Amino acid sequence: MTAQEVRLCGLLLREHFGEVVEKVGTHLLRSGAQNLRTIIHETGLPLDLVKKSLCVLVQHGACNFRSGRKGPGCPTEYQASGDRILRILRYPRYIYTAKTLYGDTGELIIEELLQRGHMTMSSTVKTVADRLTQNMEEGRSMDYSEVTSAFSKLVETQFLQRCPPMGGARNTKDTTPGTPASTALLTPESFPDCYKVPHITLIGRGKRRHSSDDGEDQKSAKKAKMDPETHGDEGIYWQVNFERFHLHFRDQAVISAVANKLDQTCSEIVRTMLRMSEVTTSPSATCTKPLSANEIFRSLPASYNILRPILDQYLTLLVDDPMEFVGKAGESGGGMFVVNLHRALANLARATLESAVQERFGSRSARIFRLLLRKRHLEQKQVEDFAMIPAKEAKDMLYTLLSQNLVQLQEIPKTPDYAPSRTFYLYTVNQLPTARMLLQNCYKTVANLIERRLFETKESKRLLEKSQRIEAILASLQVSGAEPEQLTEVEEMITAPEKQQLESLRLHINKLDSAENQVDETMFLLEAYVSSTATSTA
Amino acid sequence: MSEVKVKKEKNVSDPVEVENRIRELCQQFPHGITDQVIQNDMPHLEPQQRAAAINKLLSLGQLDLLRNSSGLLYRMKDAQSASKMKGSDNQEKLVYQIIEDAGNKGIWSRDIRFKSNLPLTEINKILKNLESKKLIKAVKSVAASKKKVYMLYNLQPDRSVTGGAWYSDQDFESEFVEVLNQQCFKFLQTKADMSRDSKQSPMVQRNSSFATSHEVWKYICELGISKVDLSMDDIETILNTLIYDGKVEMTVIAAKEGTVGSVDGQMKLYRGVNPVIQPTGLVKTPCGLCPVFDDCHEGGEISPSNCIYMTEWLDF
């Protein structure tokens, strides 16, 4: 993990779980796998705090444990996974996607699971039903079966998966005593029941929480309710399948790119193709399985009634496009077409790099950057000629890009002594290392935004506390039925400039939050591109 | 009285006669004569006398000394150019010859020095002399602005020296290039928009949004914004810069020989395109554009807490 990633993980852990967990988490990230005693010793925290932090991390899937590397008698070692912690940044996007696909029920299910980490199906259903009932009008409540069906739909489309059982892992290890770290952490997919919905007996409706229950509900807000009833799915815990969400985001990025470049109908065709190959394509595949034009024609949504020859023309257009989103894989069935996923990701990553250079350095530097991406290696004179930029300015821009490490210099000597007057100096851009560098910049940017947000909150802490106190007083006065004059008197305790300050603080925090989400979109594209190249070269 | 035998060499010819004979031979063979030819013609001539005659003619500037694969050649010099060089000495003639050989690319003074093995001061004097006689001229090269190349007075300098259509007096005309850039882009964009609005079948739409490089060239010529004549190659370099700007894409199709604008059986087609993605999220934050991004640390002089760019951006 790079320093920037560790810093960002630390900030995320601090925001969501507190400083103790942050300390333990960052320590584990920096030092790799360690056992309990070493963690206690090096962080200087008391035993029970370390235990609780590790529990929190394991509950959320951010930490894994396994028996020590030195042999079966060794104490268990804990290892934090930074990738999982970075996913916390993307929670809003997951929840929003679930809302668009499965409505409010789906949104709340995903939200609950993200908050708790692992949960059984029955407890999820009950909690979500209660929450939905809370927001409905008086007298209506949510039936458990509706929530259960939404849950099953989520499992069918693989957005939720079972957590790998921990006990089973230890059993397999007992049979092979001598093998050290060859027991790789088992992925959820390696279990056949990964996506099987258990049969649970859960009949009832959501309970509406009344304000008198507020006190005891707050106590159990963080802990799972101790439910005396059993519903037949003990020990089966569910978690959110992040990879599936990522595939969905990737598909959306490809579809919107096609819509931008070509037109709406083409993007609908690509959307159909991707939908058809959702479950048949493995996550790391270079391209989807070949689909025949007949199948595509049949699966198009009914609202798009385009004729068969027109569809053929659109498909030919897609294949001929220089971006190569769609490729032709054969002639049977009216033409077999695939969506080139890796190539689309590479093109999107390239567009991201180009836009970053354009916004930061200007359109002429962007012209030089694109020129070098296309033509690979060029001398300085050639760069000036192709880009049609005067020599002095081109030289200046090239050196600026070089100092920011966006462009590299390749020396080709003519003589064995690398005499400068007798060497060719060629400028070049390597897409993959540049993408990685930009990704690190994204991590640093998000960490900066979070720090700024915390700083702003800290600055106005006094003001925020005052406004909270006043709101609490107002609420209690309203409940106990006070007169309007008392209310206005309390409201006036906040002066106008203070109100303005609060308002601007609210705007600032919102802006910083939305900026974090925007940078996260860039992060997702670049991460997907980097991991796609890793699998294709492996 | 005994006869004094005066040995009269029957082979002795008057040097002037020898020269005239050689001159006639040269005129007979305009491509040049070798030593062998002169010897065949006047077998009685001794090598010394031949050499003396040839040297005399060379110094008078009436013969040109050339070398080819088989040996030395002597050629008649133009009477006109011979008159030009009257009054110049050998060195100047040598330098003039070198410059003439360089054609319309011109030659640098240092190269003249290498070829003639004359010292630098001499070269400079000779060059000044020749320039004042209006026999050669100096042209500034665009590649290195201090470098001057010399060529014959009445020759048109080559494109590589002056830079072609984009340079006027050694200055790169960036505004001219920018204007051309925008005009070409507007032309392609309107063509693409028109084809999109025509609501025909997609294939026809795409094909009608293409424009060949010939069409663009005609459009630009008719616009009349350029004082200089632009060739199709020039327009293609402008269109290439549009490709590097990401606004235009190009395909090559095979075309029948003889169709307007085809070069070697293929035509280049250009078409305006939309960008694939919106500006990326990173650049919507001040950190993405920050010039001191690498110096920013928490607790340092430059940190997120006291970043002035962020303050401005938040208050925007």
Tab-separated table of C-alpha atoms in Angstrom, chain A residues 13-330:
chain	number	residue	atom	x	y	z
A	13	LEU	CA	-11.573	4.587	9.346
A	14	ARG	CA	-11.471	7.577	11.648
A	15	GLU	CA	-14.662	9.002	10.204
A	16	HIS	CA	-16.631	5.803	10.301
A	17	PHE	CA	-15.296	3.883	13.283
A	18	GLY	CA	-13.286	6.241	15.469
A	19	GLU	CA	-9.701	6.858	16.323
A	20	VAL	CA	-8.898	3.591	18.040
A	21	VAL	CA	-9.917	1.545	15.009
A	22	GLU	CA	-8.009	3.990	12.838
A	23	LYS	CA	-4.846	3.413	14.839
A	24	VAL	CA	-5.119	-0.370	14.697
A	25	GLY	CA	-6.122	-0.358	11.040
A	26	THR	CA	-3.312	1.873	9.827
A	27	HIS	CA	-0.813	-0.072	11.867
A	28	LEU	CA	-1.931	-3.321	10.233
A	29	LEU	CA	-1.860	-1.742	6.783
A	30	ARG	CA	1.660	-0.508	7.249
A	31	SER	CA	3.129	-3.638	8.782
A	32	GLY	CA	1.331	-6.461	6.989
A	33	ALA	CA	0.100	-9.555	8.768
A	34	GLN	CA	0.688	-9.578	12.515
A	35	ASN	CA	-0.519	-11.485	15.516
A	36	LEU	CA	-2.398	-10.021	18.448
A	37	ARG	CA	0.512	-9.632	20.824
A	38	THR	CA	2.597	-7.680	18.299
A	39	ILE	CA	-0.289	-5.371	17.563
A	40	ILE	CA	-0.810	-4.620	21.241
A	41	HIS	CA	2.845	-4.062	21.763
A	42	GLU	CA	3.371	-1.746	18.823
A	43	THR	CA	0.244	0.348	19.057
A	44	GLY	CA	0.411	0.666	22.821
A	45	LEU	CA	-3.332	0.230	23.185
A	46	PRO	CA	-4.882	-1.959	25.888
A	47	LEU	CA	-5.881	-5.515	25.009
A	48	ASP	CA	-9.655	-5.115	25.072
A	49	LEU	CA	-9.592	-2.047	22.829
A	50	VAL	CA	-7.429	-3.844	20.285
A	51	LYS	CA	-9.742	-6.837	20.413
A	52	LYS	CA	-12.805	-4.686	19.840
A	53	SER	CA	-11.177	-2.837	16.937
A	54	LEU	CA	-10.191	-6.093	15.306
A	55	CYS	CA	-13.759	-7.328	15.746
A	56	VAL	CA	-15.079	-4.229	14.034
A	57	LEU	CA	-12.641	-4.623	11.163
A	58	VAL	CA	-13.419	-8.315	10.719
A	59	GLN	CA	-17.144	-7.659	10.882
A	60	HIS	CA	-16.816	-5.296	7.951
A	61	GLY	CA	-14.575	-7.594	6.007
A	62	ALA	CA	-11.622	-5.214	6.211
A	63	CYS	CA	-9.491	-7.644	8.147
A	64	ASN	CA	-8.889	-11.338	7.684
A	65	PHE	CA	-7.327	-13.794	10.039
A	66	ARG	CA	-5.623	-17.082	9.507
A	67	SER	CA	-3.301	-19.306	11.400
A	68	GLY	CA	0.302	-18.225	11.536
A	69	ARG	CA	2.720	-18.757	8.728
A	70	LYS	CA	5.309	-20.468	10.822
A	71	GLY	CA	3.251	-23.566	11.394
A	72	PRO	CA	0.042	-24.843	12.901
A	73	GLY	CA	0.986	-24.030	16.467
A	74	CYS	CA	1.460	-20.358	15.786
A	75	PRO	CA	-1.043	-17.745	16.966
A	76	THR	CA	-3.463	-16.418	14.382
A	77	GLU	CA	-2.361	-13.513	12.268
A	78	TYR	CA	-4.502	-10.609	11.226
A	79	GLN	CA	-4.192	-8.825	7.932
A	80	ALA	CA	-6.011	-5.687	6.907
A	81	SER	CA	-7.058	-5.238	3.311
A	82	GLY	CA	-6.706	-1.656	2.161
A	83	ASP	CA	-8.874	-2.142	-0.926
A	84	ARG	CA	-11.850	-3.022	1.214
A	85	ILE	CA	-11.360	0.079	3.346
A	86	LEU	CA	-11.166	2.287	0.270
A	87	ARG	CA	-14.553	0.958	-0.783
A	88	ILE	CA	-16.071	2.933	2.091
A	89	LEU	CA	-15.666	5.985	-0.119
A	90	ARG	CA	-17.948	4.427	-2.667
A	91	TYR	CA	-20.828	3.530	-0.354
A	92	PRO	CA	-23.056	6.419	-1.546
A	93	ARG	CA	-22.701	5.230	-5.120
A	94	TYR	CA	-23.657	1.659	-4.225
A	95	ILE	CA	-26.732	2.816	-2.342
A	96	TYR	CA	-27.782	5.073	-5.202
A	97	THR	CA	-27.381	2.265	-7.729
A	98	ALA	CA	-29.491	-0.057	-5.583
A	99	LYS	CA	-32.140	2.654	-5.396
A	100	THR	CA	-32.287	3.065	-9.175
A	101	LEU	CA	-32.454	-0.662	-9.777
A	102	TYR	CA	-34.637	-1.933	-6.941
A	103	GLY	CA	-36.372	1.069	-5.461
A	104	ASP	CA	-36.468	2.179	-1.870
A	105	THR	CA	-36.540	-1.358	-0.500
A	106	GLY	CA	-33.347	-2.297	-2.270
A	107	GLU	CA	-31.738	0.949	-1.203
A	108	LEU	CA	-32.449	0.324	2.456
A	109	ILE	CA	-31.309	-3.299	2.304
A	110	ILE	CA	-27.968	-2.288	0.839
A	111	GLU	CA	-27.639	0.575	3.310
A	112	GLU	CA	-28.235	-1.708	6.277
A	113	LEU	CA	-25.771	-4.275	5.037
A	114	LEU	CA	-23.126	-1.659	4.356
A	115	GLN	CA	-23.548	-0.250	7.825
A	116	ARG	CA	-23.435	-3.580	9.641
A	117	GLY	CA	-20.950	-5.438	7.460
A	118	HIS	CA	-22.385	-8.920	7.847
A	119	MET	CA	-25.990	-9.690	8.707
A	120	THR	CA	-28.374	-12.603	8.506
A	121	MET	CA	-31.239	-12.384	6.097
A	122	SER	CA	-33.944	-12.417	8.743
A	123	SER	CA	-32.491	-9.566	10.778
A	124	THR	CA	-31.976	-7.500	7.623
A	125	VAL	CA	-35.548	-8.027	6.524
A	126	LYS	CA	-36.943	-7.081	9.901
A	127	THR	CA	-34.843	-3.950	10.251
A	128	VAL	CA	-35.633	-2.744	6.735
A	129	ALA	CA	-39.339	-3.406	7.173
A	130	ASP	CA	-39.323	-1.398	10.387
A	131	ARG	CA	-37.550	1.490	8.707
A	132	LEU	CA	-39.890	1.500	5.750
A	133	THR	CA	-42.912	1.370	8.019
A	134	GLN	CA	-41.550	4.361	9.909
A	135	ASN	CA	-41.680	6.460	6.770
A	136	MET	CA	-45.124	5.354	5.658
A	137	GLU	CA	-48.352	7.002	6.675
A	138	GLU	CA	-50.108	6.079	9.879
A	139	GLY	CA	-51.910	2.804	9.766
A	140	ARG	CA	-49.869	1.222	6.984
A	141	SER	CA	-46.929	-1.040	7.427
A	142	MET	CA	-44.512	-2.961	5.305
A	143	ASP	CA	-44.956	-6.659	4.879
A	144	TYR	CA	-41.949	-8.850	5.472
A	145	SER	CA	-42.592	-10.819	2.311
A	146	GLU	CA	-42.083	-7.768	0.114
A	147	VAL	CA	-38.725	-7.108	1.671
A	148	THR	CA	-37.830	-10.792	1.395
A	149	SER	CA	-38.633	-10.805	-2.289
A	150	ALA	CA	-36.487	-7.719	-2.834
A	151	PHE	CA	-33.686	-9.433	-0.929
A	152	SER	CA	-34.015	-12.547	-3.092
A	153	LYS	CA	-33.887	-10.458	-6.232
A	154	LEU	CA	-30.700	-8.847	-5.050
A	155	VAL	CA	-29.195	-12.258	-4.414
A	156	GLU	CA	-30.306	-13.585	-7.795
A	157	THR	CA	-28.542	-10.801	-9.629
A	158	GLN	CA	-25.540	-11.449	-7.392
A	159	PHE	CA	-25.434	-8.049	-5.731
A	160	LEU	CA	-25.454	-9.809	-2.364
A	161	GLN	CA	-23.476	-12.875	-1.471
A	162	ARG	CA	-22.948	-15.149	1.483
A	163	CYS	CA	-19.937	-14.566	3.634
A	164	PRO	CA	-17.461	-17.437	3.482
A	165	PRO	CA	-17.906	-19.511	6.642
A	166	MET	CA	-14.893	-19.204	8.919
A	167	GLY	CA	-15.280	-22.588	10.568
A	168	GLY	CA	-15.072	-24.452	7.308
A	169	ALA	CA	-11.780	-22.786	6.486
A	170	ARG	CA	-10.168	-24.095	9.603
A	171	ASN	CA	-11.379	-27.634	8.911
A	172	THR	CA	-9.664	-27.849	5.577
A	173	LYS	CA	-6.474	-26.554	7.112
A	174	ASP	CA	-6.383	-29.346	9.681
A	175	THR	CA	-6.038	-31.956	6.988
A	176	THR	CA	-2.928	-30.347	5.555
A	177	PRO	CA	-0.741	-29.622	8.545
A	178	GLY	CA	2.548	-28.810	6.956
A	179	THR	CA	1.638	-26.433	4.212
A	180	PRO	CA	2.415	-22.841	5.153
A	181	ALA	CA	0.749	-19.885	3.466
A	182	SER	CA	-0.592	-21.892	0.546
A	183	THR	CA	-4.045	-21.695	2.082
A	184	ALA	CA	-5.080	-18.582	0.304
A	185	LEU	CA	-8.055	-16.798	1.735
A	186	LEU	CA	-11.062	-18.477	0.229
A	187	THR	CA	-13.198	-16.198	-1.848
A	188	PRO	CA	-16.922	-16.205	-1.357
A	189	GLU	CA	-17.385	-17.588	-4.855
A	190	SER	CA	-15.546	-20.774	-4.067
A	191	PHE	CA	-18.549	-21.944	-2.085
A	192	PRO	CA	-21.339	-23.487	-4.140
A	193	ASP	CA	-24.094	-22.016	-1.982
A	194	CYS	CA	-22.814	-18.529	-2.435
A	195	TYR	CA	-25.924	-17.178	-4.038
A	196	LYS	CA	-28.542	-19.512	-2.612
A	197	VAL	CA	-31.313	-17.862	-0.665
A	198	PRO	CA	-32.038	-19.857	2.503
A	199	HIS	CA	-35.546	-20.859	3.318
A	200	ILE	CA	-36.617	-18.799	6.268
A	201	THR	CA	-39.856	-18.640	8.136
A	202	LEU	CA	-40.527	-14.991	8.530
A	203	ILE	CA	-44.088	-13.854	8.611
A	204	GLY	CA	-45.240	-10.539	9.853
A	205	ARG	CA	-45.177	-6.875	9.218
A	206	GLY	CA	-42.853	-4.066	10.088
A	207	LYS	CA	-43.291	-2.461	13.464
A	208	ARG	CA	-43.694	1.228	13.722
A	209	ARG	CA	-41.422	2.821	16.256
A	210	HIS	CA	-43.139	5.265	18.544
A	211	SER	CA	-41.363	8.155	20.156
A	212	SER	CA	-41.622	6.486	23.553
A	213	ASP	CA	-39.443	3.713	22.298
A	214	ASP	CA	-36.785	6.192	21.328
A	215	GLY	CA	-34.701	5.590	24.392
A	216	GLU	CA	-34.296	1.856	24.069
A	217	ASP	CA	-33.933	2.054	20.309
A	218	GLN	CA	-30.943	4.303	20.641
A	219	LYS	CA	-29.224	1.729	22.793
A	220	SER	CA	-29.681	-0.981	20.238
A	221	ALA	CA	-28.944	1.244	17.273
A	222	LYS	CA	-25.392	0.031	16.956
A	223	LYS	CA	-25.759	-3.499	18.278
A	224	ALA	CA	-27.912	-6.038	16.510
A	225	LYS	CA	-31.144	-6.615	18.346
A	226	MET	CA	-31.103	-9.722	20.489
A	227	ASP	CA	-34.011	-11.517	18.919
A	228	PRO	CA	-35.278	-14.528	20.812
A	229	GLU	CA	-37.033	-15.921	17.721
A	230	THR	CA	-35.122	-18.064	15.257
A	231	HIS	CA	-36.016	-18.189	11.601
A	232	GLY	CA	-34.038	-21.049	10.181
A	233	ASP	CA	-31.048	-19.177	8.802
A	234	GLU	CA	-28.657	-19.042	11.704
A	235	GLY	CA	-25.020	-18.739	10.812
A	236	ILE	CA	-25.727	-17.673	7.237
A	237	TYR	CA	-24.413	-14.143	6.977
A	238	TRP	CA	-24.711	-11.950	3.949
A	239	GLN	CA	-22.479	-9.214	2.637
A	240	VAL	CA	-22.553	-6.823	-0.279
A	241	ASN	CA	-20.831	-8.133	-3.403
A	242	PHE	CA	-18.700	-5.164	-4.386
A	243	GLU	CA	-17.337	-6.769	-7.525
A	244	ARG	CA	-20.786	-7.076	-8.986
A	245	PHE	CA	-21.454	-3.397	-8.339
A	246	HIS	CA	-18.151	-2.596	-10.025
A	247	LEU	CA	-19.128	-4.576	-13.097
A	248	HIS	CA	-22.352	-2.602	-13.186
A	249	PHE	CA	-20.489	0.704	-12.938
A	250	ARG	CA	-18.127	-0.395	-15.674
A	251	ASP	CA	-21.037	-1.258	-17.959
A	252	GLN	CA	-22.610	2.107	-17.258
A	253	ALA	CA	-19.373	3.905	-18.109
A	254	VAL	CA	-19.128	2.064	-21.439
A	255	ILE	CA	-22.764	2.782	-22.287
A	256	SER	CA	-22.485	6.486	-21.532
A	257	ALA	CA	-19.268	6.712	-23.560
A	258	VAL	CA	-21.060	5.154	-26.542
A	259	ALA	CA	-23.961	7.559	-26.081
A	260	ASN	CA	-21.587	10.519	-26.048
A	261	LYS	CA	-19.573	9.409	-29.020
A	262	LEU	CA	-22.288	7.985	-31.275
A	263	ASP	CA	-25.954	8.304	-30.456
A	264	GLN	CA	-28.704	7.115	-28.160
A	265	THR	CA	-29.740	4.113	-30.232
A	266	CYS	CA	-26.204	2.760	-30.359
A	267	SER	CA	-25.939	3.046	-26.599
A	268	GLU	CA	-29.218	1.150	-26.204
A	269	ILE	CA	-27.864	-1.647	-28.387
A	270	VAL	CA	-24.695	-1.831	-26.310
A	271	ARG	CA	-26.788	-1.782	-23.124
A	272	THR	CA	-28.800	-4.745	-24.416
A	273	MET	CA	-25.663	-6.646	-25.291
A	274	LEU	CA	-24.161	-6.055	-21.865
A	275	ARG	CA	-27.369	-7.013	-20.114
A	276	MET	CA	-27.519	-10.268	-22.007
A	277	SER	CA	-23.982	-11.174	-21.044
A	278	GLU	CA	-24.190	-10.104	-17.390
A	279	VAL	CA	-24.100	-13.600	-15.941
A	280	THR	CA	-22.264	-15.425	-18.707
A	281	THR	CA	-19.123	-13.291	-18.719
A	282	SER	CA	-16.485	-13.643	-16.032
A	283	PRO	CA	-15.465	-10.399	-14.293
A	284	SER	CA	-11.976	-10.310	-15.723
A	285	ALA	CA	-12.890	-11.242	-19.287
A	286	THR	CA	-11.419	-9.244	-22.137
A	287	CYS	CA	-14.700	-9.211	-24.016
A	288	THR	CA	-18.195	-10.556	-23.612
A	289	LYS	CA	-19.348	-13.835	-25.087
A	290	PRO	CA	-20.257	-13.525	-28.768
A	291	LEU	CA	-23.885	-12.647	-29.351
A	292	SER	CA	-25.586	-13.115	-32.681
A	293	ALA	CA	-27.446	-10.270	-34.303
A	294	ASN	CA	-30.647	-12.315	-34.172
A	295	GLU	CA	-30.450	-12.605	-30.388
A	296	ILE	CA	-29.759	-8.913	-30.017
A	297	PHE	CA	-32.725	-8.099	-32.207
A	298	ARG	CA	-34.984	-10.244	-30.086
A	299	SER	CA	-33.732	-8.849	-26.800
A	300	LEU	CA	-33.991	-5.165	-27.658
A	301	PRO	CA	-36.457	-3.333	-25.432
A	302	ALA	CA	-39.923	-3.120	-26.928
A	303	SER	CA	-39.922	0.660	-27.015
A	304	TYR	CA	-37.146	0.691	-29.569
A	305	ASN	CA	-38.855	-0.827	-32.539
A	306	ILE	CA	-36.200	-0.470	-35.139
A	307	LEU	CA	-36.176	-2.645	-38.208
A	308	ARG	CA	-33.777	-5.503	-38.638
A	309	PRO	CA	-31.715	-3.944	-41.476
A	310	ILE	CA	-31.368	-0.738	-39.480
A	311	LEU	CA	-30.066	-2.757	-36.550
A	312	ASP	CA	-27.508	-4.339	-38.854
A	313	GLN	CA	-26.402	-0.908	-39.980
A	314	TYR	CA	-26.025	0.290	-36.403
A	315	LEU	CA	-23.987	-2.784	-35.550
A	316	THR	CA	-21.721	-2.165	-38.538
A	317	LEU	CA	-21.315	1.431	-37.412
A	318	LEU	CA	-20.331	0.289	-33.942
A	319	VAL	CA	-17.789	-2.132	-35.341
A	320	ASP	CA	-16.253	0.458	-37.665
A	321	ASP	CA	-15.878	3.081	-34.999
A	322	PRO	CA	-12.207	3.759	-34.217
A	323	MET	CA	-12.875	3.433	-30.489
A	324	GLU	CA	-13.589	-0.278	-31.042
A	325	PHE	CA	-16.274	-0.675	-28.407
A	326	VAL	CA	-17.838	-3.533	-30.325
A	327	GLY	CA	-16.064	-6.103	-32.407
A	328	LYS	CA	-17.232	-8.705	-34.877
A	329	ALA	CA	-16.394	-12.263	-33.935
A	330	GLY	CA	-17.935	-14.267	-36.749
